[in-house]
Amino acid sequence: MMKTTDSTPPRTARLADWLWAVAQDLRQRTPSRERDDAVLDAMRRQFDARQKADKAGRWRWALAGPALCASVLVACVWLLGSAPPGESGATVMGNPGSGFIVLVSADRWAAYEKAGASTAWLVPTEVPRERLALLGLPYDPADAAAPVRAELLVHASGDVLAMRVMP
């Protein structure tokens, strides 16, 4: 139990005195002017070096966007150029007026062409309108199940070589 007549000062008063003494000591220990200037110069050099490094990094990223666009453009041109002629909507025997869309590869078309035209027949038929989308032709999804009149160029072996959509 603590007596009220205790002569020791409270603990908070001793801590405040100690902090005041330390603050006074710190005020007396200020660094010299040369040391302050040296620290500021070192900080400026470090800041300049960081700014130069950041600028170099920004240029790399600034060139990344156009390089990526150019790469995508080259890839698209390459992909478009590498499509087989028989599957890219080319017309039969190079006659654009015929309206036929080649359905076989260029190699198979050349083999059938060597065999002669007498080995193929023109067969009228109806195909679902949704098949036009598979050939890359425009169609309306509202009437996808409606039939479309077409003519098929069929080889004697039964292979469908080409198709022409009739009006």
mmCIF file of C-alpha atoms in Angstrom:
data_model
loop_
_atom_site.group_PDB
_atom_site.id
_atom_site.type_symbol
_atom_site.label_atom_id
_atom_site.label_comp_id
_atom_site.label_asym_id
_atom_site.label_seq_id
_atom_site.Cartn_x
_atom_site.Cartn_y
_atom_site.Cartn_z
ATOM 1 C CA MET A 1 0.000 0.000 0.000
ATOM 2 C CA MET A 2 1.276 3.442 -0.899
ATOM 3 C CA LYS A 3 1.469 6.284 1.535
ATOM 4 C CA THR A 4 0.343 9.750 0.614
ATOM 5 C CA THR A 5 3.308 11.297 2.314
ATOM 6 C CA ASP A 6 5.826 9.661 -0.056
ATOM 7 C CA SER A 7 8.664 12.031 -0.990
ATOM 8 C CA THR A 8 9.603 10.488 -4.382
ATOM 9 C CA PRO A 9 8.358 12.442 -7.422
ATOM 10 C CA PRO A 10 5.890 10.710 -9.672
ATOM 11 C CA ARG A 11 7.316 8.650 -12.531
ATOM 12 C CA THR A 12 5.936 10.925 -15.318
ATOM 13 C CA ALA A 13 7.836 13.896 -13.969
ATOM 14 C CA ARG A 14 11.131 11.994 -14.136
ATOM 15 C CA LEU A 15 10.455 10.880 -17.731
ATOM 16 C CA ALA A 16 9.643 14.430 -18.846
ATOM 17 C CA ASP A 17 12.853 15.695 -17.260
ATOM 18 C CA TRP A 18 14.868 13.015 -18.985
ATOM 19 C CA LEU A 19 13.313 13.795 -22.405
ATOM 20 C CA TRP A 20 13.983 17.514 -21.933
ATOM 21 C CA ALA A 21 17.638 16.790 -21.137
ATOM 22 C CA VAL A 22 17.998 14.594 -24.226
ATOM 23 C CA ALA A 23 16.416 17.287 -26.425
ATOM 24 C CA GLN A 24 18.890 19.854 -25.113
ATOM 25 C CA ASP A 25 21.767 17.480 -25.825
ATOM 26 C CA LEU A 26 20.560 16.937 -29.405
ATOM 27 C CA ARG A 27 20.338 20.671 -30.014
ATOM 28 C CA GLN A 28 23.956 21.042 -29.041
ATOM 29 C CA ARG A 29 25.075 18.239 -31.384
ATOM 30 C CA THR A 30 24.190 19.792 -34.729
ATOM 31 C CA PRO A 31 26.274 18.592 -37.689
ATOM 32 C CA SER A 32 28.701 20.949 -39.328
ATOM 33 C CA ARG A 33 27.730 22.950 -42.400
ATOM 34 C CA GLU A 34 30.135 20.931 -44.604
ATOM 35 C CA ARG A 35 28.507 17.681 -43.518
ATOM 36 C CA ASP A 36 25.032 19.052 -44.318
ATOM 37 C CA ASP A 37 26.216 20.120 -47.794
ATOM 38 C CA ALA A 38 27.828 16.728 -48.435
ATOM 39 C CA VAL A 39 24.607 14.904 -47.510
ATOM 40 C CA LEU A 40 22.534 17.169 -49.768
ATOM 41 C CA ASP A 41 24.966 16.663 -52.679
ATOM 42 C CA ALA A 42 24.820 12.887 -52.261
ATOM 43 C CA MET A 43 21.015 12.998 -52.216
ATOM 44 C CA ARG A 44 20.948 15.131 -55.391
ATOM 45 C CA ARG A 45 23.317 12.744 -57.202
ATOM 46 C CA GLN A 46 21.201 9.778 -56.185
ATOM 47 C CA PHE A 47 18.021 11.559 -57.319
ATOM 48 C CA ASP A 48 19.574 12.437 -60.717
ATOM 49 C CA ALA A 49 20.750 8.856 -61.228
ATOM 50 C CA ARG A 50 17.259 7.546 -60.466
ATOM 51 C CA GLN A 51 15.690 10.060 -62.875
ATOM 52 C CA LYS A 52 18.036 8.931 -65.672
ATOM 53 C CA ALA A 53 17.221 5.278 -65.022
ATOM 54 C CA ASP A 54 13.475 6.024 -65.059
ATOM 55 C CA LYS A 55 13.778 7.903 -68.386
ATOM 56 C CA ALA A 56 15.617 4.984 -69.978
ATOM 57 C CA GLY A 57 12.906 2.598 -68.785
ATOM 58 C CA ARG A 58 10.143 4.825 -70.146
ATOM 59 C CA TRP A 59 11.676 4.816 -73.643
ATOM 60 C CA ARG A 60 11.690 1.032 -73.663
ATOM 61 C CA TRP A 61 7.976 0.944 -72.841
ATOM 62 C CA ALA A 62 7.227 3.743 -75.313
ATOM 63 C CA LEU A 63 8.683 1.611 -78.103
ATOM 64 C CA ALA A 64 6.923 -1.571 -76.950
ATOM 65 C CA GLY A 65 3.480 -0.407 -78.149
ATOM 66 C CA PRO A 66 4.412 0.317 -81.769
ATOM 67 C CA ALA A 67 6.557 -2.830 -81.893
ATOM 68 C CA LEU A 68 3.629 -4.927 -80.707
ATOM 69 C CA CYS A 69 1.308 -3.338 -83.296
ATOM 70 C CA ALA A 70 3.818 -3.969 -86.068
ATOM 71 C CA SER A 71 4.203 -7.598 -84.965
ATOM 72 C CA VAL A 72 0.441 -8.140 -84.999
ATOM 73 C CA LEU A 73 0.178 -6.540 -88.445
ATOM 74 C CA VAL A 74 2.940 -8.766 -89.839
ATOM 75 C CA ALA A 75 1.293 -11.853 -88.308
ATOM 76 C CA CYS A 76 -2.087 -10.939 -89.846
ATOM 77 C CA VAL A 77 -0.587 -10.386 -93.288
ATOM 78 C CA TRP A 78 1.283 -13.688 -93.009
ATOM 79 C CA LEU A 79 -1.859 -15.556 -91.942
ATOM 80 C CA LEU A 80 -3.911 -14.070 -94.759
ATOM 81 C CA GLY A 81 -1.227 -14.909 -97.280
ATOM 82 C CA SER A 82 -0.819 -18.488 -96.064
ATOM 83 C CA ALA A 83 -4.486 -19.539 -96.467
ATOM 84 C CA PRO A 84 -4.859 -22.289 -99.058
ATOM 85 C CA PRO A 85 -6.365 -20.876 -102.265
ATOM 86 C CA GLY A 86 -9.004 -23.588 -102.416
ATOM 87 C CA GLU A 87 -10.380 -22.693 -98.998
ATOM 88 C CA SER A 88 -10.258 -18.919 -99.150
ATOM 89 C CA GLY A 89 -13.289 -18.405 -101.367
ATOM 90 C CA ALA A 90 -11.363 -18.572 -104.667
ATOM 91 C CA THR A 91 -13.390 -19.330 -107.772
ATOM 92 C CA VAL A 92 -13.161 -22.455 -109.879
ATOM 93 C CA MET A 93 -10.547 -22.370 -112.693
ATOM 94 C CA GLY A 94 -9.880 -18.681 -112.008
ATOM 95 C CA ASN A 95 -13.186 -17.652 -113.574
ATOM 96 C CA PRO A 96 -14.690 -15.044 -111.212
ATOM 97 C CA GLY A 97 -17.936 -14.944 -113.211
ATOM 98 C CA SER A 98 -18.768 -18.577 -112.466
ATOM 99 C CA GLY A 99 -19.700 -17.854 -108.835
ATOM 100 C CA PHE A 100 -18.359 -21.189 -107.607
ATOM 101 C CA ILE A 101 -16.674 -21.373 -104.214
ATOM 102 C CA VAL A 102 -13.923 -23.996 -104.039
ATOM 103 C CA LEU A 103 -14.437 -26.413 -101.123
ATOM 104 C CA VAL A 104 -11.277 -28.548 -101.462
ATOM 105 C CA SER A 105 -7.593 -27.798 -101.003
ATOM 106 C CA ALA A 106 -5.488 -26.496 -103.881
ATOM 107 C CA ASP A 107 -3.626 -29.829 -104.153
ATOM 108 C CA ARG A 108 -6.818 -31.846 -104.465
ATOM 109 C CA TRP A 109 -8.246 -29.325 -106.933
ATOM 110 C CA ALA A 110 -5.150 -29.632 -109.136
ATOM 111 C CA ALA A 111 -5.420 -33.449 -109.060
ATOM 112 C CA TYR A 112 -9.107 -33.326 -110.070
ATOM 113 C CA GLU A 113 -8.324 -30.791 -112.805
ATOM 114 C CA LYS A 114 -5.697 -33.130 -114.296
ATOM 115 C CA ALA A 115 -8.286 -35.934 -114.406
ATOM 116 C CA GLY A 116 -10.423 -33.810 -116.727
ATOM 117 C CA ALA A 117 -13.742 -31.976 -116.541
ATOM 118 C CA SER A 118 -15.711 -35.005 -117.786
ATOM 119 C CA THR A 119 -15.372 -36.664 -114.371
ATOM 120 C CA ALA A 120 -17.488 -34.067 -112.506
ATOM 121 C CA TRP A 121 -21.231 -33.359 -112.455
ATOM 122 C CA LEU A 122 -23.276 -30.288 -111.614
ATOM 123 C CA VAL A 123 -25.913 -31.268 -109.035
ATOM 124 C CA PRO A 124 -28.718 -28.875 -107.995
ATOM 125 C CA THR A 125 -29.571 -29.003 -104.293
ATOM 126 C CA GLU A 126 -30.794 -27.039 -101.300
ATOM 127 C CA VAL A 127 -28.561 -26.333 -98.286
ATOM 128 C CA PRO A 128 -29.456 -24.757 -94.935
ATOM 129 C CA ARG A 129 -28.732 -21.048 -94.803
ATOM 130 C CA GLU A 130 -26.493 -21.544 -91.761
ATOM 131 C CA ARG A 131 -23.967 -23.289 -94.040
ATOM 132 C CA LEU A 132 -23.307 -19.927 -95.702
ATOM 133 C CA ALA A 133 -21.652 -18.744 -92.487
ATOM 134 C CA LEU A 134 -19.236 -21.690 -92.603
ATOM 135 C CA LEU A 135 -18.175 -20.569 -96.077
ATOM 136 C CA GLY A 136 -17.659 -16.999 -94.904
ATOM 137 C CA LEU A 137 -20.740 -15.654 -96.669
ATOM 138 C CA PRO A 138 -23.148 -13.255 -94.946
ATOM 139 C CA TYR A 139 -26.450 -14.610 -93.688
ATOM 140 C CA ASP A 140 -29.286 -13.583 -91.377
ATOM 141 C CA PRO A 141 -29.501 -15.755 -88.228
ATOM 142 C CA ALA A 142 -33.263 -15.128 -88.043
ATOM 143 C CA ASP A 143 -33.842 -17.450 -91.001
ATOM 144 C CA ALA A 144 -30.843 -19.773 -90.546
ATOM 145 C CA ALA A 145 -32.924 -22.899 -91.083
ATOM 146 C CA ALA A 146 -34.425 -21.694 -94.380
ATOM 147 C CA PRO A 147 -33.100 -23.589 -97.402
ATOM 148 C CA VAL A 148 -30.953 -21.913 -100.045
ATOM 149 C CA ARG A 149 -30.808 -23.134 -103.640
ATOM 150 C CA ALA A 150 -27.315 -24.114 -104.693
ATOM 151 C CA GLU A 151 -25.401 -26.093 -107.304
ATOM 152 C CA LEU A 152 -22.650 -28.489 -106.282
ATOM 153 C CA LEU A 153 -19.772 -29.546 -108.497
ATOM 154 C CA VAL A 154 -19.345 -33.219 -107.568
ATOM 155 C CA HIS A 155 -16.436 -35.401 -108.706
ATOM 156 C CA ALA A 156 -17.044 -38.959 -109.909
ATOM 157 C CA SER A 157 -15.550 -40.210 -106.635
ATOM 158 C CA GLY A 158 -18.321 -38.404 -104.718
ATOM 159 C CA ASP A 159 -16.179 -35.541 -103.436
ATOM 160 C CA VAL A 160 -17.872 -32.148 -103.495
ATOM 161 C CA LEU A 161 -15.410 -29.843 -105.244
ATOM 162 C CA ALA A 162 -17.243 -26.517 -105.321
ATOM 163 C CA MET A 163 -20.578 -24.869 -104.577
ATOM 164 C CA ARG A 164 -22.473 -22.026 -106.223
ATOM 165 C CA VAL A 165 -25.311 -20.239 -104.403
ATOM 166 C CA MET A 166 -28.253 -19.547 -106.708
ATOM 167 C CA PRO A 167 -30.365 -16.379 -106.454
#
